[in-house]
Coordinates of C-alpha atoms and ligand atoms in Angstrom, one line a residue:
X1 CA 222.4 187.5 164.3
X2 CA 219.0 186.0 164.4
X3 CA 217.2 185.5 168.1
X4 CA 218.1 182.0 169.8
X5 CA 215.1 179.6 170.5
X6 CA 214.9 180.1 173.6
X7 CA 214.3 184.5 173.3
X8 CA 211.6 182.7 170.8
X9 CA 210.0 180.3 173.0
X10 CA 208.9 182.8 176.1
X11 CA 207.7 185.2 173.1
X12 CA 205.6 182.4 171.3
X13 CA 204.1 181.6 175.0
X14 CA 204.0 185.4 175.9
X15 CA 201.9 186.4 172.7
X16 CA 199.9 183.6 171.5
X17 CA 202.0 181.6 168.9
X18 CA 202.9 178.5 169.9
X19 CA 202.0 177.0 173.6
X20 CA 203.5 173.5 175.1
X21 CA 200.3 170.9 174.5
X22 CA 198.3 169.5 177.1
X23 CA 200.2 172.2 179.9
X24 CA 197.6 172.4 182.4
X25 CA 198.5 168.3 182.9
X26 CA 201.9 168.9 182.7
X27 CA 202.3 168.7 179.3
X28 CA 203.4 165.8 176.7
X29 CA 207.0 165.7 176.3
X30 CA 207.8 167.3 172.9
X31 CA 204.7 168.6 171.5
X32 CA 203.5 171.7 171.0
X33 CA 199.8 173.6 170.3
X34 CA 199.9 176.5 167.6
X35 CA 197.9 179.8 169.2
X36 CA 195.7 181.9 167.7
X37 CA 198.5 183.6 165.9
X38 CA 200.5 181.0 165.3
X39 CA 198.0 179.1 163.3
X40 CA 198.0 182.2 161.1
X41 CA 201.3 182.5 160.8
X42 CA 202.2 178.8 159.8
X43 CA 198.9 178.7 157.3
X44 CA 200.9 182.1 155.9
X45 CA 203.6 179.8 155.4
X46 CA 202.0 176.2 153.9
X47 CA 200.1 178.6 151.7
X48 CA 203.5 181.0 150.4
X49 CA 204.9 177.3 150.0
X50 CA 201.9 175.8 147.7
X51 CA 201.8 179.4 145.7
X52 CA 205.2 179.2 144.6
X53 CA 205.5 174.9 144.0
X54 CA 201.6 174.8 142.6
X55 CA 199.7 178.4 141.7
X56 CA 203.1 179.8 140.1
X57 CA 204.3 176.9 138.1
X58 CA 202.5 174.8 135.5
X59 CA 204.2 171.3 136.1
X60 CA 202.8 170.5 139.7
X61 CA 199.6 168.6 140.3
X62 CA 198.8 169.3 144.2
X63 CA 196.7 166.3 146.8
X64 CA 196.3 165.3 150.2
X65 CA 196.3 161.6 150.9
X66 CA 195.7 159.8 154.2
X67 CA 197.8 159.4 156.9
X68 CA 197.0 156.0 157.7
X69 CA 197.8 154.0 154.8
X70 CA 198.1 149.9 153.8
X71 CA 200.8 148.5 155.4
X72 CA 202.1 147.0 152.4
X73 CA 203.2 150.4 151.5
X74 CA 205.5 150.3 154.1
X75 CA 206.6 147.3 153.7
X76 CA 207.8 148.0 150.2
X77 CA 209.1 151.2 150.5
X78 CA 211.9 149.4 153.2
X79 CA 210.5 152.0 155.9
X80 CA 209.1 148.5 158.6
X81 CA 212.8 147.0 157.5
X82 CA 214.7 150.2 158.1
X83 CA 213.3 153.4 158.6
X84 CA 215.1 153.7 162.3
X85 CA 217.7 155.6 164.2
X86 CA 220.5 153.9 165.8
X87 CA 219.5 154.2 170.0
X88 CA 222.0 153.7 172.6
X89 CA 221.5 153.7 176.7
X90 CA 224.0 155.3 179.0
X91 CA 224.7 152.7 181.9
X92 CA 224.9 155.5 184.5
X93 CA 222.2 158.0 183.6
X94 CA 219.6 155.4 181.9
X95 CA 219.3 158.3 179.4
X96 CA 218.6 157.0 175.7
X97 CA 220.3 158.6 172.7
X98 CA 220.5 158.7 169.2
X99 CA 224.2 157.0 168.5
X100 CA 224.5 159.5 164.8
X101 CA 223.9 162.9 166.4
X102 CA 226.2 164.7 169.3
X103 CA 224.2 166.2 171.8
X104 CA 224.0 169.5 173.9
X105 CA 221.6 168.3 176.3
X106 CA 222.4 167.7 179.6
X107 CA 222.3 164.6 181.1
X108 CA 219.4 164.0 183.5
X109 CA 221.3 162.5 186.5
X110 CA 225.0 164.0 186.6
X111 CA 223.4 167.3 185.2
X112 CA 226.1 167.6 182.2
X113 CA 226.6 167.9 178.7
X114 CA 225.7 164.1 177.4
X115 CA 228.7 163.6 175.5
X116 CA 230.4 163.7 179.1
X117 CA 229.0 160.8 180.2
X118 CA 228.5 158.9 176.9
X119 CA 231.6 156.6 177.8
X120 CA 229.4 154.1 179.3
X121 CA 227.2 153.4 176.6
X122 CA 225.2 150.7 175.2
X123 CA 225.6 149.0 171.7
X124 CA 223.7 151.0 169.3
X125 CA 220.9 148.9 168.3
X126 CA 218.0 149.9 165.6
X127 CA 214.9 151.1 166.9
X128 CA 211.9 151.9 164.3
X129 CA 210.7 155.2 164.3
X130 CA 207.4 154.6 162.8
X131 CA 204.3 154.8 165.6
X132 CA 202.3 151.8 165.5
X133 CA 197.9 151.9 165.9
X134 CA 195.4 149.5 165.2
X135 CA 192.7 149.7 162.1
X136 CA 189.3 148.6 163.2
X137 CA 188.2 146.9 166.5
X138 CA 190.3 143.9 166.4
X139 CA 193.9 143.9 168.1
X140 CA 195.4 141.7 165.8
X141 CA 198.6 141.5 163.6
X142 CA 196.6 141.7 160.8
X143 CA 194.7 145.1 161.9
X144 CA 198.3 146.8 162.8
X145 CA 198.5 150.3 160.4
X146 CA 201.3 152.8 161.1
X147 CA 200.9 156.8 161.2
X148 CA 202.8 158.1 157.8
X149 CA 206.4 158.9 159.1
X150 CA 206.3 160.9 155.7
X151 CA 204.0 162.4 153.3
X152 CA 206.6 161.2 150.2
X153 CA 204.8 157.4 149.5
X154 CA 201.1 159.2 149.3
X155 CA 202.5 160.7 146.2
X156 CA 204.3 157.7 144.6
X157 CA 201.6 155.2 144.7
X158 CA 199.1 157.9 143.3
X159 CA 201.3 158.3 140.7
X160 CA 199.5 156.5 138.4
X161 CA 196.7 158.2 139.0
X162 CA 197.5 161.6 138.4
X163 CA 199.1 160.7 135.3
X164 CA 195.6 159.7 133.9
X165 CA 193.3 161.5 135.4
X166 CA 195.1 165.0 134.5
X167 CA 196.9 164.0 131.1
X168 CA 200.5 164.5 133.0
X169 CA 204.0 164.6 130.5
X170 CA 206.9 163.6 132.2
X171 CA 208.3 166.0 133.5
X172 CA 206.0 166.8 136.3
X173 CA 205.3 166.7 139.9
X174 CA 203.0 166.1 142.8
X175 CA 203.2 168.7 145.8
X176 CA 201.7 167.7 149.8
X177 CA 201.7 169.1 152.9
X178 CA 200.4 167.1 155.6
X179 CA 201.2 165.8 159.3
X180 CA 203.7 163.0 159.7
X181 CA 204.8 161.6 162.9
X182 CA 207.8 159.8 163.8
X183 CA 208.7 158.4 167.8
X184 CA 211.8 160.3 167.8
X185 CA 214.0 159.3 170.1
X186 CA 215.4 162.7 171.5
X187 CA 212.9 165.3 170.3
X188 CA 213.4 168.6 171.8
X189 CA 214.5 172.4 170.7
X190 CA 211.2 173.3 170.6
X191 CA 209.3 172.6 167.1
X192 CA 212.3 172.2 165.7
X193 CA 212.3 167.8 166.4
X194 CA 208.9 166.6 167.4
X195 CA 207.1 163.6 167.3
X196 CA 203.9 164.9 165.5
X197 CA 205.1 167.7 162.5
X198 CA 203.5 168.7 159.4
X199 CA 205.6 168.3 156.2
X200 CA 206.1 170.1 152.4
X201 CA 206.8 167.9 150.0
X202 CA 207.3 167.9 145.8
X203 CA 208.0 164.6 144.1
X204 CA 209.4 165.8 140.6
X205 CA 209.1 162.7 138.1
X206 CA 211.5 163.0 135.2
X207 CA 213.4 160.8 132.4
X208 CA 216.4 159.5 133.9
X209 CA 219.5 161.6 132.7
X210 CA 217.9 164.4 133.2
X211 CA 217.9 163.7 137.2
X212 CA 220.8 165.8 138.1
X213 CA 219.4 169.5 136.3
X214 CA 216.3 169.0 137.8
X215 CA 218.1 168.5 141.2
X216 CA 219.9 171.6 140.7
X217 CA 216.8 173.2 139.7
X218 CA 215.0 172.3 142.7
X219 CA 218.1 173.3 144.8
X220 CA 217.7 176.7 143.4
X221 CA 213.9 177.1 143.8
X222 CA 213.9 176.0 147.0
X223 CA 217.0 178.6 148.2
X224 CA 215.5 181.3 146.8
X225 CA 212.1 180.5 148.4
X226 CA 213.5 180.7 151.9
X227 CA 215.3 184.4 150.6
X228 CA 212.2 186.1 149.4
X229 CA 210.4 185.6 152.4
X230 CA 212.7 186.8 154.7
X231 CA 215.4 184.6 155.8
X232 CA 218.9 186.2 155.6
X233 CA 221.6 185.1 153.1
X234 CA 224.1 184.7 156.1
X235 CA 221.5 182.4 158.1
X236 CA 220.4 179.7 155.5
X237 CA 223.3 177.3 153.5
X238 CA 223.2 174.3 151.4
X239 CA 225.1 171.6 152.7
X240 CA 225.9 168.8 150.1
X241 CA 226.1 165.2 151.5
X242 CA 228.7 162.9 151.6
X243 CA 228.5 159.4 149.7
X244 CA 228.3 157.8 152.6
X245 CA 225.2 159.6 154.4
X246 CA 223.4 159.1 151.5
X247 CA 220.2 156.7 151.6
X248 CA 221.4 153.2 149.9
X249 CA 218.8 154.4 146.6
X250 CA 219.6 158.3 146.6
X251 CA 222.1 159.5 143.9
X252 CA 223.0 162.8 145.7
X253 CA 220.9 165.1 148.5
X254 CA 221.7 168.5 149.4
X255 CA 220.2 170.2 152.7
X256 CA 219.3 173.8 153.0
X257 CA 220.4 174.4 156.5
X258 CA 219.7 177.4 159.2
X259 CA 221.5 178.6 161.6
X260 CA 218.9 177.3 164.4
X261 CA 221.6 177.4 166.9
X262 CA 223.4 180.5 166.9
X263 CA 224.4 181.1 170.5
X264 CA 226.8 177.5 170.2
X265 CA 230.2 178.4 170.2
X266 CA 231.3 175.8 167.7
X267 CA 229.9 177.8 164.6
X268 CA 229.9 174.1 162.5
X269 CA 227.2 173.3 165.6
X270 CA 224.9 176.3 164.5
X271 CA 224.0 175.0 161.4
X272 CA 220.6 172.6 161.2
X273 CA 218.5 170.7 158.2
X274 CA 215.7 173.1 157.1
X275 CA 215.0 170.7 153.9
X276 CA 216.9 168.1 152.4
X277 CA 216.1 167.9 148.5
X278 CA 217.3 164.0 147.2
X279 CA 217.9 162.8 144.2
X280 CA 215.8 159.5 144.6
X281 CA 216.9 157.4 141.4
X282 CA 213.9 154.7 140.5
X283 CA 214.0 153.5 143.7
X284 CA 210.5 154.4 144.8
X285 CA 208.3 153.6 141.3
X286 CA 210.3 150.6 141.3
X287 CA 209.8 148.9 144.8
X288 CA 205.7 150.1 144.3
X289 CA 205.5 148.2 140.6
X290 CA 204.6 144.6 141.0
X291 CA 207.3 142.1 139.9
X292 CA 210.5 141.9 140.6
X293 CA 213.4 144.3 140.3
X294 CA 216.4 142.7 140.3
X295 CA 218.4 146.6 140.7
X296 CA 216.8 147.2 144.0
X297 CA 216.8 143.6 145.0
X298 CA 212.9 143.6 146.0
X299 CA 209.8 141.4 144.2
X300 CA 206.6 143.0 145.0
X301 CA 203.9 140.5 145.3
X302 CA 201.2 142.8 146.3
X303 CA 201.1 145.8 144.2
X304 CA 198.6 145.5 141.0
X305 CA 200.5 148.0 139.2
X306 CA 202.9 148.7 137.3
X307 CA 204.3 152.3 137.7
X308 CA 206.2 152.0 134.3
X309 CA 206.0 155.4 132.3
X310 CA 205.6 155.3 128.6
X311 CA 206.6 158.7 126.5
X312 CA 203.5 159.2 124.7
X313 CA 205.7 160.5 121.6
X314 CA 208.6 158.2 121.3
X315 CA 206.9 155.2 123.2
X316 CA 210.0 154.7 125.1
X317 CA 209.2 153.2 128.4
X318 CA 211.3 153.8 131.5
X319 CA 210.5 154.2 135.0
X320 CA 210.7 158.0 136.0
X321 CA 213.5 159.2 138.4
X322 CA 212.5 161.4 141.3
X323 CA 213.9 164.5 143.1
X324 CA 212.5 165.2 146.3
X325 CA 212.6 168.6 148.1
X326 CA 210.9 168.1 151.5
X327 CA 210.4 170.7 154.4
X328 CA 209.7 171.1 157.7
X329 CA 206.6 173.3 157.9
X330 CA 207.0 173.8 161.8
X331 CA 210.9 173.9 161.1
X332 CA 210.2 176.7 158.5
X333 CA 207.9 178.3 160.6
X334 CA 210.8 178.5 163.3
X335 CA 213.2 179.8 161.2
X336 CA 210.9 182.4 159.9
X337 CA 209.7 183.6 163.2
X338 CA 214.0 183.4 164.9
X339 CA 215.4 185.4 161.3
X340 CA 212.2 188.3 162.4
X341 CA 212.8 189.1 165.8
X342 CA 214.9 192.2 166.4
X343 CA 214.9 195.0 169.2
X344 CA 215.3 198.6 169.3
X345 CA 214.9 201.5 171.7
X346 CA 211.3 202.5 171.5
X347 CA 210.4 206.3 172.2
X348 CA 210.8 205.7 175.9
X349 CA 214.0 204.4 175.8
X350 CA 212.5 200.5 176.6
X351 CA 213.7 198.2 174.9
X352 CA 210.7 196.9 171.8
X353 CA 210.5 193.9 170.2
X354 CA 209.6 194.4 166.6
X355 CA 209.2 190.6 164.8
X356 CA 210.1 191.7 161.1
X357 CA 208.3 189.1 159.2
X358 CA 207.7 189.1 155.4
X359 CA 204.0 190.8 155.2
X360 CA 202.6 187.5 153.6
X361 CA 203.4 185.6 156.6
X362 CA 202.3 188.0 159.3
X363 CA 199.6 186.7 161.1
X364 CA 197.4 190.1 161.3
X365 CA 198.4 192.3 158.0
X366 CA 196.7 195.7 159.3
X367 CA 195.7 196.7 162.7
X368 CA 192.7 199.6 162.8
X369 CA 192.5 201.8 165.6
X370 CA 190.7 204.4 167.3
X371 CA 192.8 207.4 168.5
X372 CA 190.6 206.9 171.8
X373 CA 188.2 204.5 172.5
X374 CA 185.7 207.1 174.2
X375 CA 184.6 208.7 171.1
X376 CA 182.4 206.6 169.2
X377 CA 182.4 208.1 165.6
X378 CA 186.0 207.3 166.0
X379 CA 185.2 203.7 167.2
X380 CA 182.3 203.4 164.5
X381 CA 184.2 204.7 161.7
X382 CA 187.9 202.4 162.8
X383 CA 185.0 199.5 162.8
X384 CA 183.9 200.2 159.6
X385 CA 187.0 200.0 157.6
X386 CA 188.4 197.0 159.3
X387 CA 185.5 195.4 158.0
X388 CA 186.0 196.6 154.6
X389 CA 189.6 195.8 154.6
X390 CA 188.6 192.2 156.0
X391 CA 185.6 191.7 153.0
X392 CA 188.5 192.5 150.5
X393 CA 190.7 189.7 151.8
X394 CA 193.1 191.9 154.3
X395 CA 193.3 190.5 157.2
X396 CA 192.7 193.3 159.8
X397 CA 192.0 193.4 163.1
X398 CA 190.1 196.3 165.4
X399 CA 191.9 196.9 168.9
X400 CA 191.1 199.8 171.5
X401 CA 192.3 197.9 174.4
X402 CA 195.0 200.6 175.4
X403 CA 196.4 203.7 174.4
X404 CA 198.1 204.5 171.1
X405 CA 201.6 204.0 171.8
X406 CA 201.2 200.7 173.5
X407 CA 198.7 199.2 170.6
X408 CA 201.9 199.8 168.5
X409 CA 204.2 198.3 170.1
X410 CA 201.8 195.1 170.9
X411 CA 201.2 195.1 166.9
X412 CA 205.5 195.6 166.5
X413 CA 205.8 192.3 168.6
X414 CA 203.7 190.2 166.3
X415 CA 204.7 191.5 163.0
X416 CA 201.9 193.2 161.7
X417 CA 203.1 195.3 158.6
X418 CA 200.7 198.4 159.1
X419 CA 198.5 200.1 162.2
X420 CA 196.1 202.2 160.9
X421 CA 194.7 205.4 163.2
X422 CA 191.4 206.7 162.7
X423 CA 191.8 210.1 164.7
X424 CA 189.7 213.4 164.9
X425 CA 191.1 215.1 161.8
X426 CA 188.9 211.9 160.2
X427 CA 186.1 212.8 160.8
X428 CA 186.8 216.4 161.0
X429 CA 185.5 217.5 163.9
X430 CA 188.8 218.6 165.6
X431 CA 189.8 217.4 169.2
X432 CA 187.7 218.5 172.3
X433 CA 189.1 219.0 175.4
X434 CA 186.7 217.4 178.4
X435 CA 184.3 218.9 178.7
X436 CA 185.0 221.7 175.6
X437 CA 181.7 222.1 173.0
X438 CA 182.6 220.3 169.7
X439 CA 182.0 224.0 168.1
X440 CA 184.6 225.4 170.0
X441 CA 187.1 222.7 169.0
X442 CA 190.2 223.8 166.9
X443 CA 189.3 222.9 162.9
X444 CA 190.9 220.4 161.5
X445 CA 193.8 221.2 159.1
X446 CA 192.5 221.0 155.6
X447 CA 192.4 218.4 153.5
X448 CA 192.7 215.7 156.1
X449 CA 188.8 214.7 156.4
X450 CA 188.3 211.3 155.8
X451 CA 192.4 210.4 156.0
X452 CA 193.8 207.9 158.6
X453 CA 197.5 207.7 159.5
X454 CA 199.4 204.5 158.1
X455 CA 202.7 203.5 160.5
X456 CA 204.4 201.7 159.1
X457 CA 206.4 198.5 161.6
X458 CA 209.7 198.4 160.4
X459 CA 210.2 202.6 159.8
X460 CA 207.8 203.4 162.3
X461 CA 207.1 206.0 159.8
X462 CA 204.0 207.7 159.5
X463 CA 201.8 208.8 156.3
X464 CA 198.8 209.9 156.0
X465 CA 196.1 207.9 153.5
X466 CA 192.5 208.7 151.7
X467 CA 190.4 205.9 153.0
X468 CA 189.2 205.6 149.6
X469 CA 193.0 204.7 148.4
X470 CA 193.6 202.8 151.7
X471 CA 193.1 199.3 150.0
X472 CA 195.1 199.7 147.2
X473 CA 197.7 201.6 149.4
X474 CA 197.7 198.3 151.8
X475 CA 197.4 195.8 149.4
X476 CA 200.4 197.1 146.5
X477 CA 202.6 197.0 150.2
X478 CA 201.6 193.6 151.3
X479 CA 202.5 191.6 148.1
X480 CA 202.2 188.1 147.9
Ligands
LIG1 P1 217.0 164.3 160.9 O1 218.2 163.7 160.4 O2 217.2 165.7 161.5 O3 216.2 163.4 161.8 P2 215.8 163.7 158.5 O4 216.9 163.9 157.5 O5 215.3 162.3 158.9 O6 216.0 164.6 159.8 P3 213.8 164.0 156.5 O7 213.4 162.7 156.5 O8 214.7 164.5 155.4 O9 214.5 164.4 157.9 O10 212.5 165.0 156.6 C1 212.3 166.1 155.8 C2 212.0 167.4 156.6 O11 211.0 167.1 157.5 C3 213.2 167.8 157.4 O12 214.1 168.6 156.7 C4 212.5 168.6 158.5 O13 212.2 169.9 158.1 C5 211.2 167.9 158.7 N1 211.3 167.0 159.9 C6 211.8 165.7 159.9 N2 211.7 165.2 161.1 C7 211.2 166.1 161.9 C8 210.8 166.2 163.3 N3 211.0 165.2 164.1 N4 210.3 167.4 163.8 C9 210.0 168.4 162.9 N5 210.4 168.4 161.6 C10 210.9 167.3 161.1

């Protein structure tokens, strides 16, 4: 079974990836600063996520819109009238909860499981989820803007846009990734329910009827994507909704779900939303077009366009349906880093951590170092080829902080693919004892100058490399 967060949280602290924000004032509840490898890491991830949806297709136009945006565009997409969670106070604990979602948090005052004391509770009543700011110096009605609770309505009311300006056929999409922010009103596990998260998401614009293959499509892609960078078959499952979960305009959604919570008992209680991919109907071109559409029961007075699509061979007009596959990227990143971690006996019988992440997600891909740091053709030449390995794209790292054995297992815990040793059969001129005169030093064995030794993280296995083949030899491993 994959680590639980919390084995994942003390190693994120421990190692650089993810630390709780604003600690040194006691932190902000709920949010959480990526670390020097952490930022790698979760780049690794936005960037294997707009390879495959943008570099690897040819039907997806990519952007990156602003997160403050007109407020008419929330009025119209319903998010001001309903874009809320239903909140509930407990009498006795003053505790406020989300009414739709059991919990496994403890209650505050009585120090149990919530559901324990959830007898005395409130009517749920609505509470908006959308953060509220001001747009220019004047606190006034007129100047309220919200952060984006999603990326999604960037994409729809560009869509007009993108269809001129880069000769888009239906079907196509638009891909984003971007921050969104919602006031949550229990955020907690970690990154996996914050107030301030970044988001993946493709709007897929196609002719209605066609709606429910391209869902199944998407479904597909975005399964698969999760797979071939790492996460195990056992640990991610799609989950189709029930009619009546599904938003009032979606036609169907189905979730890809981890196991985020695998020490729960209740195995039905291990499972989590990774991405939910929707089947969005009309709904959002239509409530964006000015005029009135009787279907969805709105009359935009504001919008100057109409978002109408007409087929530029059979001049049919119709107004495109949309599926939606949306992701977490700090909720992939979790899973990711929780379906990696593993242990095993190192050679001193201590236990290692070895995080086994997909080598185009690792945050350092190759770690050079010097057999000892005391030597300085072995420190100059380990320099030299992390800095060619770093000029060819590879991102390598130099390290001569301690000795062999524990440089490993520090690069093990982080999940870089390859260490590299630069060591005296190098350079040829054999190991000296202290003190020993280099000439009396035992010869190298043949055919070893200018090799290094490539250990590998998972095998721990150890082969030895021309420096001149050492690119290719890292770069055919690594992938994409
Ligand atoms: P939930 O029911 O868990 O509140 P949701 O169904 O409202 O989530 P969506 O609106 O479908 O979530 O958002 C799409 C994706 O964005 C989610 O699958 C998740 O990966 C991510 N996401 C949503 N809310 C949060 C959050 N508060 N923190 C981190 N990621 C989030």
């Amino acid at each position: 079974a994959a680590a639980d967060i919390g084995i994942i949280v003390s190693l994120c602290k421990r190692r650089g990836f993810i630390f709780p924000a604003s600690e040194i004032y006691g932190g902000l509840g709920s949010t959480w600063d990526y670390g020097p490898l952490g930022v790698e890491l979760k780049n690794n991830v936005k960037r294997a996520w707009w390879k495959a949806v943008v570099y690897d297709r040819d039907d997806i136009e990519g952007m990156d819109g602003a997160i403050l945006m007109n407020r008419l565009v929330w009025k119209y997409s319903g998010h001001e009238a309903t874009f809320s969670d239903p909140l509930v106070d407990c009498r006795e604990c003053k505790g406020r909860f989300r009414a739709d979602k059991t919990y496994e948090l403890d209650c505050p005052r009585y120090k149990r499981k919530v559901a324990a004391c959830s007898a005395n509770l409130t009517e749920p009543r609505a509470f908006n989820l959308m953060f509220k700011t001001q747009v220019g110096p004047v606190e006034e009605d007129a100047a309220l803007a919200y952060l984006r609770p999603e990326t999604a309505q960037s994409m729809f009311v560009n869509f007009k846009n993108i269809v001129d300006s880069r000769w888009r056929k239906i079907p196509f999409g638009i891909a984003q990734i971007g921050k969104a922010f919602r006031n949550e009103i229990v955020p907690g596990n970690f990154t996996f329910r914050t107030r301030e998260f970044e988001q993946m998401e493709i709007e897929f614009f196609c002719k209605p009827g066609t709606d429910a293959d391209w869902h199944a499509h998407w479904i597909e892609e975005r399964h698969n994507w999760y797979l071939r960078y790492g996460i195990r078959a056992e640990n991610l499952r799609r989950y189709v909704q029930q009619p009546e979960e599904l938003a009032h305009y979606a036609r169907a959604c189905t979730d890809l779900q981890y196991r985020f919570f695998p020490e729960r008992e209740d195995e039905e209680k291990q499972w989590d939303e990774l991405e939910g991919i929707a089947n969005r109907t009309d709904y959002d071109l239509s409530v964006h077009s000015k005029g009135k559409h009787d279907k969805w029961q709105v009359h935009n007075e504001h919008s100057t366009q109409s978002l109408v699509y007409r087929d530029p061979v059979t001049n049919e007009k119709f107004i495109p349906y949309v599926i939606e596959p949306s992701a977490g990227a700090d909720r992939a990143t979790l899973a990711f880093l929780m379906d990696a971690y593993s242990e095993k006996p190192g050679p001193d019988g201590e236990s290692r951590v070895v995080l086994k992440l997909h080598p185009a997600l690792a945050p350092i891909k190759v770690a050079v170092l010097p057999l000892a740091r005391n030597k300085p053709e072995l420190v100059e030449k380990a320099k030299a080829i992390k800095a060619d390995l770093q000029r060819h794209g590879i991102r390598a790292v130099y390290d001569d902080t301690a000795a062999i054995g524990k440089l490993y297992a520090r690069q093990d815990e982080i999940g870089t693919p390859f260490c590299v040793t630069v060591d005296y059969d190098t350079l040829g001129i054999g190991k000296t004892k202290d003190g020993a005169k280099e000439e009396d030093a035992p010869a190298s064995p043949a055919g070893l100058l200018d090799t290094v030794t490539v250990r590998d993280r998972d095998t721990w296995e150890q082969v030895r490399v021309p420096i001149a083949g050492l690119r290719d030899f890292l770069a055919d491993r690594l992938g994409t």
